[in-house]
PDB file of C-alpha atoms and ligand atoms in Angstrom:
ATOM      1  CA  MET A 956      18.830 -15.315  -1.427  1.00 36.00           C
ATOM      2  CA  ILE A 957      16.944 -15.017   1.831  1.00 40.00           C
ATOM      3  CA  LYS A 958      15.009 -11.787   1.998  1.00 44.00           C
ATOM      4  CA  LYS A 959      15.472  -9.824   5.232  1.00 48.00           C
ATOM      5  CA  MET A 960      12.608  -8.103   6.941  1.00 72.00           C
ATOM      6  CA  ASN A 961      12.733  -4.465   7.947  1.00 94.00           C
ATOM      7  CA  LYS A 962      13.991  -3.452  11.351  1.00 95.00           C
ATOM      8  CA  ALA A 963      11.186  -3.376  13.927  1.00 97.00           C
ATOM      9  CA  ILE A 964       9.694   0.029  14.696  1.00 98.00           C
ATOM     10  CA  VAL A 965       7.484   1.063  17.611  1.00 98.00           C
ATOM     11  CA  SER A 966       4.984   3.819  16.802  1.00 98.00           C
ATOM     12  CA  PRO A 967       3.320   5.007  20.037  1.00 98.00           C
ATOM     13  CA  SER A 968      -0.214   6.255  19.433  1.00 98.00           C
ATOM     14  CA  ILE A 969      -0.993   9.578  21.098  1.00 98.00           C
ATOM     15  CA  LEU A 970      -4.688   8.674  21.071  1.00 98.00           C
ATOM     16  CA  SER A 971      -3.953   7.020  24.421  1.00 98.00           C
ATOM     17  CA  ALA A 972      -2.025   9.985  25.833  1.00 98.00           C
ATOM     18  CA  ASP A 973      -3.414  12.673  28.136  1.00 98.00           C
ATOM     19  CA  HIS A 974      -5.239  14.954  25.664  1.00 98.00           C
ATOM     20  CA  ALA A 975      -4.621  17.908  27.968  1.00 98.00           C
ATOM     21  CA  ASN A 976      -0.871  17.467  27.565  1.00 98.00           C
ATOM     22  CA  PHE A 977       0.281  16.224  24.175  1.00 98.00           C
ATOM     23  CA  GLU A 978       3.631  17.962  24.618  1.00 98.00           C
ATOM     24  CA  LYS A 979       4.373  15.647  27.538  1.00 98.00           C
ATOM     25  CA  ALA A 980       3.429  12.672  25.364  1.00 98.00           C
ATOM     26  CA  VAL A 981       5.908  13.762  22.698  1.00 98.00           C
ATOM     27  CA  ILE A 982       8.672  14.135  25.290  1.00 98.00           C
ATOM     28  CA  GLU A 983       7.913  10.635  26.599  1.00 98.00           C
ATOM     29  CA  ILE A 984       7.945   9.167  23.103  1.00 98.00           C
ATOM     30  CA  ASP A 985      11.274  10.804  22.258  1.00 98.00           C
ATOM     31  CA  ALA A 986      12.788   9.608  25.540  1.00 98.00           C
ATOM     32  CA  SER A 987      11.585   6.050  24.943  1.00 98.00           C
ATOM     33  CA  GLY A 988      13.621   5.649  21.755  1.00 98.00           C
ATOM     34  CA  ALA A 989      10.543   4.843  19.666  1.00 98.00           C
ATOM     35  CA  SER A 990      11.280   5.597  16.025  1.00 93.00           C
ATOM     36  CA  TRP A 991       7.835   6.796  14.974  1.00 98.00           C
ATOM     37  CA  LEU A 992       4.873   8.680  16.468  1.00 98.00           C
ATOM     38  CA  HIS A 993       1.372   7.557  15.486  1.00 98.00           C
ATOM     39  CA  MET A 994      -1.530  10.000  15.144  1.00 98.00           C
ATOM     40  CA  ASP A 995      -5.088   8.726  14.736  1.00 98.00           C
ATOM     41  CA  ILE A 996      -7.287  11.154  12.817  1.00 98.00           C
ATOM     42  CA  MET A 997     -10.982  10.278  13.242  1.00 98.00           C
ATOM     43  CA  ASP A 998     -13.960  12.025  11.688  1.00 98.00           C
ATOM     44  CA  GLY A 999     -16.960  10.574  13.534  1.00 98.00           C
ATOM     45  CA  SER A1000     -18.150   9.117  10.220  1.00 98.00           C
ATOM     46  CA  PHE A1001     -15.702   6.478   9.067  1.00 98.00           C
ATOM     47  CA  VAL A1002     -15.284   5.551  12.723  1.00 98.00           C
ATOM     48  CA  PRO A1003     -17.580   6.322  15.661  1.00 98.00           C
ATOM     49  CA  ASN A1004     -15.184   8.730  17.341  1.00 98.00           C
ATOM     50  CA  LEU A1005     -13.589  12.145  16.850  1.00 98.00           C
ATOM     51  CA  THR A1006     -10.009  13.089  17.610  1.00 98.00           C
ATOM     52  CA  PHE A1007      -7.833  15.869  16.223  1.00 97.00           C
ATOM     53  CA  GLY A1008      -6.784  17.465  12.950  1.00 98.00           C
ATOM     54  CA  PRO A1009      -3.868  19.047  11.118  1.00 98.00           C
ATOM     55  CA  GLN A1010      -3.543  21.829  13.705  1.00 98.00           C
ATOM     56  CA  LEU A1011      -2.276  19.342  16.264  1.00 98.00           C
ATOM     57  CA  VAL A1012       0.128  17.772  13.746  1.00 98.00           C
ATOM     58  CA  HIS A1013       1.470  21.266  13.005  1.00 98.00           C
ATOM     59  CA  ALA A1014       1.799  22.178  16.682  1.00 98.00           C
ATOM     60  CA  LEU A1015       3.638  18.968  17.571  1.00 98.00           C
ATOM     61  CA  ARG A1016       5.891  19.256  14.514  1.00 98.00           C
ATOM     62  CA  LYS A1017       7.651  22.104  16.322  1.00 98.00           C
ATOM     63  CA  LYS A1018       8.280  19.920  19.376  1.00 98.00           C
ATOM     64  CA  THR A1019       9.991  16.855  17.920  1.00 98.00           C
ATOM     65  CA  LYS A1020      11.887  15.435  14.979  1.00 97.00           C
ATOM     66  CA  ALA A1021      10.044  12.095  15.325  1.00 98.00           C
ATOM     67  CA  PHE A1022       8.697  10.477  12.166  1.00 98.00           C
ATOM     68  CA  PHE A1023       5.001  11.385  12.061  1.00 98.00           C
ATOM     69  CA  ASP A1024       2.965   8.298  11.171  1.00 98.00           C
ATOM     70  CA  VAL A1025      -0.463   9.766  10.414  1.00 98.00           C
ATOM     71  CA  HIS A1026      -3.384   7.316  10.259  1.00 98.00           C
ATOM     72  CA  LEU A1027      -6.438   8.839   8.587  1.00 98.00           C
ATOM     73  CA  MET A1028      -9.675   7.201   9.691  1.00 98.00           C
ATOM     74  CA  ILE A1029     -11.825   9.559   7.662  1.00 98.00           C
ATOM     75  CA  THR A1030     -14.109   9.219   4.655  1.00 98.00           C
ATOM     76  CA  GLN A1031     -12.630  10.312   1.319  1.00 97.00           C
ATOM     77  CA  PRO A1032      -9.208  11.030   2.809  1.00 98.00           C
ATOM     78  CA  SER A1033      -7.855  12.408  -0.482  1.00 97.00           C
ATOM     79  CA  ARG A1034      -9.968  15.526   0.146  1.00 96.00           C
ATOM     80  CA  LEU A1035      -7.973  16.467   3.224  1.00 95.00           C
ATOM     81  CA  PHE A1036      -4.544  14.926   2.936  1.00 94.00           C
ATOM     82  CA  ARG A1037      -2.724  18.088   1.755  1.00 97.00           C
ATOM     83  CA  GLU A1038      -3.506  19.740   5.073  1.00 98.00           C
ATOM     84  CA  PHE A1039      -1.769  16.878   6.875  1.00 98.00           C
ATOM     85  CA  ALA A1040       1.159  16.908   4.446  1.00 98.00           C
ATOM     86  CA  ASP A1041       1.619  20.658   4.965  1.00 98.00           C
ATOM     87  CA  ALA A1042       1.308  20.247   8.737  1.00 98.00           C
ATOM     88  CA  GLY A1043       4.340  17.958   8.832  1.00 98.00           C
ATOM     89  CA  ALA A1044       3.233  14.340   8.317  1.00 98.00           C
ATOM     90  CA  ASP A1045       6.016  11.971   7.175  1.00 98.00           C
ATOM     91  CA  ALA A1046       3.732   9.066   6.305  1.00 98.00           C
ATOM     92  CA  ILE A1047       0.058   9.141   5.479  1.00 98.00           C
ATOM     93  CA  THR A1048      -1.938   5.950   5.838  1.00 99.00           C
ATOM     94  CA  PHE A1049      -5.551   5.924   4.694  1.00 98.00           C
ATOM     95  CA  HIS A1050      -8.238   3.270   4.668  1.00 98.00           C
ATOM     96  CA  TYR A1051      -8.870   1.183   1.579  1.00 98.00           C
ATOM     97  CA  GLU A1052     -12.553   1.155   2.605  1.00 98.00           C
ATOM     98  CA  ALA A1053     -12.753   4.959   2.556  1.00 98.00           C
ATOM     99  CA  GLU A1054     -11.277   5.798  -0.850  1.00 98.00           C
ATOM    100  CA  VAL A1055     -12.327   4.545  -4.290  1.00 97.00           C
ATOM    101  CA  HIS A1056      -9.156   5.477  -6.190  1.00 97.00           C
ATOM    102  CA  SER A1057      -6.548   3.926  -3.924  1.00 98.00           C
ATOM    103  CA  GLN A1058      -3.791   3.605  -6.507  1.00 98.00           C
ATOM    104  CA  LYS A1059      -4.140   7.212  -7.601  1.00 98.00           C
ATOM    105  CA  PHE A1060      -4.112   8.438  -4.018  1.00 98.00           C
ATOM    106  CA  LEU A1061      -1.091   6.323  -3.043  1.00 98.00           C
ATOM    107  CA  ALA A1062       0.833   7.785  -5.985  1.00 98.00           C
ATOM    108  CA  GLU A1063      -0.255  11.283  -5.005  1.00 98.00           C
ATOM    109  CA  ILE A1064       0.977  10.825  -1.426  1.00 98.00           C
ATOM    110  CA  ARG A1065       4.357   9.641  -2.735  1.00 98.00           C
ATOM    111  CA  SER A1066       4.514  12.587  -5.118  1.00 98.00           C
ATOM    112  CA  PHE A1067       4.598  14.844  -2.052  1.00 98.00           C
ATOM    113  CA  GLY A1068       7.720  13.008  -0.863  1.00 98.00           C
ATOM    114  CA  LEU A1069       5.812  11.173   1.867  1.00 98.00           C
ATOM    115  CA  LYS A1070       5.549   7.477   2.653  1.00 98.00           C
ATOM    116  CA  ALA A1071       2.222   6.105   1.457  1.00 98.00           C
ATOM    117  CA  GLY A1072       0.273   3.666   3.588  1.00 99.00           C
ATOM    118  CA  ILE A1073      -2.984   1.806   3.129  1.00 99.00           C
ATOM    119  CA  ALA A1074      -4.975   0.326   6.008  1.00 99.00           C
ATOM    120  CA  ILE A1075      -7.672  -2.330   6.184  1.00 99.00           C
ATOM    121  CA  VAL A1076     -10.208  -3.059   8.920  1.00 98.00           C
ATOM    122  CA  PRO A1077     -10.576  -6.612  10.315  1.00 98.00           C
ATOM    123  CA  SER A1078     -13.394  -7.571   7.904  1.00 98.00           C
ATOM    124  CA  THR A1079     -11.466  -6.573   4.763  1.00 98.00           C
ATOM    125  CA  PRO A1080      -9.341  -9.350   3.228  1.00 98.00           C
ATOM    126  CA  VAL A1081      -5.673  -8.669   2.508  1.00 98.00           C
ATOM    127  CA  SER A1082      -6.065 -10.056  -1.020  1.00 98.00           C
ATOM    128  CA  ILE A1083      -7.835  -6.819  -1.944  1.00 98.00           C
ATOM    129  CA  LEU A1084      -4.448  -5.075  -1.771  1.00 98.00           C
ATOM    130  CA  GLU A1085      -2.775  -7.292  -4.352  1.00 97.00           C
ATOM    131  CA  GLU A1086      -3.021  -4.805  -7.215  1.00 97.00           C
ATOM    132  CA  VAL A1087      -1.625  -1.864  -5.254  1.00 98.00           C
ATOM    133  CA  LEU A1088       1.365  -3.575  -3.641  1.00 98.00           C
ATOM    134  CA  PRO A1089       3.956  -1.773  -5.806  1.00 98.00           C
ATOM    135  CA  PHE A1090       2.539   1.586  -4.748  1.00 98.00           C
ATOM    136  CA  ILE A1091       2.626   1.166  -0.987  1.00 98.00           C
ATOM    137  CA  ASP A1092       5.264   1.839   1.630  1.00 98.00           C
ATOM    138  CA  ILE A1093       3.146   0.664   4.577  1.00 98.00           C
ATOM    139  CA  ALA A1094       0.354  -1.916   4.766  1.00 98.00           C
ATOM    140  CA  LEU A1095      -1.492  -1.336   8.033  1.00 99.00           C
ATOM    141  CA  ILE A1096      -3.468  -4.331   9.226  1.00 98.00           C
ATOM    142  CA  MET A1097      -5.952  -3.230  11.883  1.00 98.00           C
ATOM    143  CA  THR A1098      -5.969  -5.774  14.675  1.00 98.00           C
ATOM    144  CA  VAL A1099      -9.095  -4.240  16.262  1.00 98.00           C
ATOM    145  CA  ASN A1100     -12.065  -2.458  14.745  1.00 98.00           C
ATOM    146  CA  PRO A1101     -10.846   1.139  14.526  1.00 98.00           C
ATOM    147  CA  GLY A1102     -12.194   3.965  16.654  1.00 97.00           C
ATOM    148  CA  PHE A1103     -10.916   3.462  20.182  1.00 97.00           C
ATOM    149  CA  SER A1104      -7.761   2.560  21.999  1.00 97.00           C
ATOM    150  CA  GLY A1105      -7.731   0.008  24.794  1.00 98.00           C
ATOM    151  CA  GLN A1106      -9.403  -2.826  22.877  1.00 98.00           C
ATOM    152  CA  GLU A1107      -8.186  -6.429  22.773  1.00 98.00           C
ATOM    153  CA  LEU A1108      -6.435  -7.679  19.677  1.00 98.00           C
ATOM    154  CA  ILE A1109      -8.547  -9.961  17.476  1.00 98.00           C
ATOM    155  CA  PRO A1110      -6.298 -13.060  17.126  1.00 98.00           C
ATOM    156  CA  GLU A1111      -7.671 -13.948  13.673  1.00 98.00           C
ATOM    157  CA  CYS A1112      -6.169 -10.699  12.345  1.00 98.00           C
ATOM    158  CA  LEU A1113      -2.694 -12.160  12.845  1.00 98.00           C
ATOM    159  CA  GLU A1114      -3.535 -14.681  10.120  1.00 98.00           C
ATOM    160  CA  LYS A1115      -4.036 -11.686   7.843  1.00 98.00           C
ATOM    161  CA  VAL A1116      -0.572 -10.433   8.784  1.00 98.00           C
ATOM    162  CA  LYS A1117       0.851 -13.809   7.769  1.00 98.00           C
ATOM    163  CA  LYS A1118      -0.957 -13.658   4.426  1.00 98.00           C
ATOM    164  CA  MET A1119       0.239 -10.096   3.865  1.00 98.00           C
ATOM    165  CA  SER A1120       3.783 -11.127   4.656  1.00 98.00           C
ATOM    166  CA  LYS A1121       3.584 -13.955   2.127  1.00 98.00           C
ATOM    167  CA  MET A1122       2.170 -11.581  -0.499  1.00 98.00           C
ATOM    168  CA  ARG A1123       5.064  -9.207   0.168  1.00 98.00           C
ATOM    169  CA  LYS A1124       7.613 -11.976  -0.154  1.00 97.00           C
ATOM    170  CA  ASP A1125       6.035 -13.420  -3.307  1.00 98.00           C
ATOM    171  CA  ALA A1126       6.027  -9.965  -4.906  1.00 98.00           C
ATOM    172  CA  GLY A1127       9.680  -9.404  -3.966  1.00 97.00           C
ATOM    173  CA  LEU A1128       8.808  -6.168  -2.166  1.00 97.00           C
ATOM    174  CA  SER A1129       9.925  -4.718   1.167  1.00 97.00           C
ATOM    175  CA  PHE A1130       7.124  -2.375   2.226  1.00 98.00           C
ATOM    176  CA  ARG A1131       6.415  -2.277   5.933  1.00 98.00           C
ATOM    177  CA  ILE A1132       3.615  -4.228   7.568  1.00 98.00           C
ATOM    178  CA  SER A1133       2.103  -2.352  10.494  1.00 98.00           C
ATOM    179  CA  VAL A1134      -0.228  -3.712  13.163  1.00 98.00           C
ATOM    180  CA  ASP A1135      -2.542  -1.401  15.077  1.00 98.00           C
ATOM    181  CA  GLY A1136      -4.868  -2.198  17.959  1.00 98.00           C
ATOM    182  CA  GLY A1137      -4.359  -4.211  21.139  1.00 98.00           C
ATOM    183  CA  ILE A1138      -0.597  -4.376  20.707  1.00 98.00           C
ATOM    184  CA  ASN A1139       1.472  -4.965  23.830  1.00 98.00           C
ATOM    185  CA  GLU A1140       4.715  -6.827  24.392  1.00 97.00           C
ATOM    186  CA  ALA A1141       3.093 -10.259  24.111  1.00 98.00           C
ATOM    187  CA  THR A1142       0.940  -9.533  21.072  1.00 98.00           C
ATOM    188  CA  ALA A1143       3.806  -7.649  19.388  1.00 98.00           C
ATOM    189  CA  GLU A1144       5.868 -10.816  19.556  1.00 97.00           C
ATOM    190  CA  LYS A1145       3.089 -12.810  17.888  1.00 98.00           C
ATOM    191  CA  ALA A1146       2.631 -10.110  15.243  1.00 98.00           C
ATOM    192  CA  ALA A1147       6.392 -10.044  14.609  1.00 97.00           C
ATOM    193  CA  ASP A1148       6.356 -13.825  14.136  1.00 97.00           C
ATOM    194  CA  ALA A1149       3.562 -13.310  11.601  1.00 98.00           C
ATOM    195  CA  GLY A1150       5.677 -10.775   9.683  1.00 97.00           C
ATOM    196  CA  ALA A1151       4.789  -7.342  11.092  1.00 98.00           C
ATOM    197  CA  ASP A1152       7.568  -4.771  11.471  1.00 97.00           C
ATOM    198  CA  VAL A1153       5.738  -1.641  12.694  1.00 98.00           C
ATOM    199  CA  PHE A1154       3.996  -1.893  16.053  1.00 98.00           C
ATOM    200  CA  VAL A1155       1.480   0.834  16.835  1.00 98.00           C
ATOM    201  CA  ILE A1156       1.036   0.900  20.594  1.00 98.00           C
ATOM    202  CA  GLY A1157      -1.431   3.116  22.433  1.00 98.00           C
ATOM    203  CA  SER A1158      -2.536   2.061  25.918  1.00 98.00           C
ATOM    204  CA  ALA A1159       0.273  -0.411  26.535  1.00 98.00           C
ATOM    205  CA  PHE A1160       2.808   2.360  25.885  1.00 98.00           C
ATOM    206  CA  PHE A1161       1.204   5.154  27.884  1.00 98.00           C
ATOM    207  CA  ASN A1162       0.268   2.844  30.772  1.00 98.00           C
ATOM    208  CA  SER A1163       3.803   1.503  30.987  1.00 98.00           C
ATOM    209  CA  SER A1164       6.127   2.700  33.730  1.00 98.00           C
ATOM    210  CA  GLY A1165       9.117   1.411  31.749  1.00 98.00           C
ATOM    211  CA  LYS A1166       8.580   2.840  28.275  1.00 98.00           C
ATOM    212  CA  LYS A1167      12.211   2.674  27.165  1.00 98.00           C
ATOM    213  CA  GLY A1168      12.524  -0.979  28.148  1.00 98.00           C
ATOM    214  CA  LEU A1169       9.291  -1.798  26.351  1.00 98.00           C
ATOM    215  CA  VAL A1170      10.477  -0.089  23.168  1.00 98.00           C
ATOM    216  CA  ASP A1171      13.966  -1.627  23.380  1.00 97.00           C
ATOM    217  CA  ARG A1172      12.579  -5.117  23.723  1.00 97.00           C
ATOM    218  CA  ILE A1173      10.277  -4.724  20.716  1.00 97.00           C
ATOM    219  CA  GLN A1174      12.582  -2.730  18.447  1.00 96.00           C
ATOM    220  CA  GLY A1175      15.484  -5.026  19.285  1.00 89.00           C
ATOM    221  CA  ASP A1176      18.855  -4.263  17.902  1.00 58.00           C
ATOM    222  CA  GLY A1177      18.923  -5.530  14.394  1.00 43.00           C
ATOM    223  CA  ILE A1178      17.446  -7.118  11.362  1.00 42.00           C
ATOM    224  CA  LYS A1179      15.891 -10.539  11.690  1.00 47.00           C
ATOM    225  CA  GLU A1180      15.136 -12.946   8.924  1.00 45.00           C
ATOM    226  CA  ASN A1181      11.795 -12.650   7.251  1.00 46.00           C
ATOM    227  CA  PRO A1182       9.577 -15.350   8.772  1.00 46.00           C
ATOM    228  CA  ALA A1183       7.341 -15.494   5.722  1.00 45.00           C
TER     229      ALA A1183
HETATM  230  C1  LIG B2085      -7.557   2.492  16.996  1.00 72.16           C
HETATM  231  C2  LIG B2085      -6.347   3.295  16.602  1.00 72.16           C
HETATM  232  C3  LIG B2085      -5.111   2.870  17.301  1.00 72.16           C
HETATM  233  C4  LIG B2085      -5.162   3.013  18.793  1.00 72.16           C
HETATM  234  C5  LIG B2085      -4.416   1.862  19.377  1.00 72.16           C
HETATM  235  O1  LIG B2085      -8.614   2.813  16.154  1.00 72.16           O
HETATM  236  O2  LIG B2085      -6.091   3.227  15.208  1.00 72.16           O
HETATM  237  O3  LIG B2085      -3.942   3.513  16.769  1.00 72.16           O
HETATM  238  O4  LIG B2085      -4.584   4.208  19.252  1.00 72.16           O
HETATM  239  O5  LIG B2085      -4.597   1.845  20.747  1.00 72.16           O
HETATM  240  P1  LIG B2085      -4.340   0.538  21.592  1.00 72.16           P
HETATM  241  O6  LIG B2085      -2.880   0.186  21.428  1.00 72.16           O
HETATM  242  O7  LIG B2085      -4.677   0.943  22.994  1.00 72.16           O
HETATM  243  O8  LIG B2085      -5.220  -0.548  21.057  1.00 72.16           O
HETATM  244 ZN1  LIG B2086      -4.045   4.005  14.359  1.00 72.16          ZN
END
């Protein structure tokens, strides 16, 4: 039986939105038809930048029904995740590099009824995730070094997406593979060919004058065969 991949999802990242008007960003995301909304939480320690916290997640929760795809770029994320769960996150993705007890934390996130995601930076091999595959809903492969939007995708990271896709297929699992950093229409197509099915898009989304068209073209209208 040929395994089908998940339907493509665009997750616009509000890191690239006007920080003086996140409500406008949410309205634009809803109008675009994007299925998810990506929030980058940075602590100035795990990554060299600071963004926002659970208060913003809570405030935006009242403005939209969008699926909140929260990406924690913080050290020891298990210390703080309850605040994000309570604030209205639907998925919590943390960095493998930032948490010793990944399996335990993934299970804890799921126990709150949330989707559990694990992310890796460009220098971390995908093979390191082999033992936790059954516990993940989202594998986020960073396609830039995390910290800032507007960077160019590192092409070598797409090889990691291919490897991840093969690992998923070999394990008979259907978790999502997300790509984050330097994603635009052209790189999304390459990442989709490599096996990705969640496309986090910051600058290319907020700089676009045709957001709905962009999302439609990437999300497509159906399920494609798994390329792996
Ligand atoms: C980078 C963040 C990304 C960022 C992507 O550290 O994790 O989510 O917002 O922005 P672009 O699409 O501009 O690379
Ligand atoms: Zn992100």
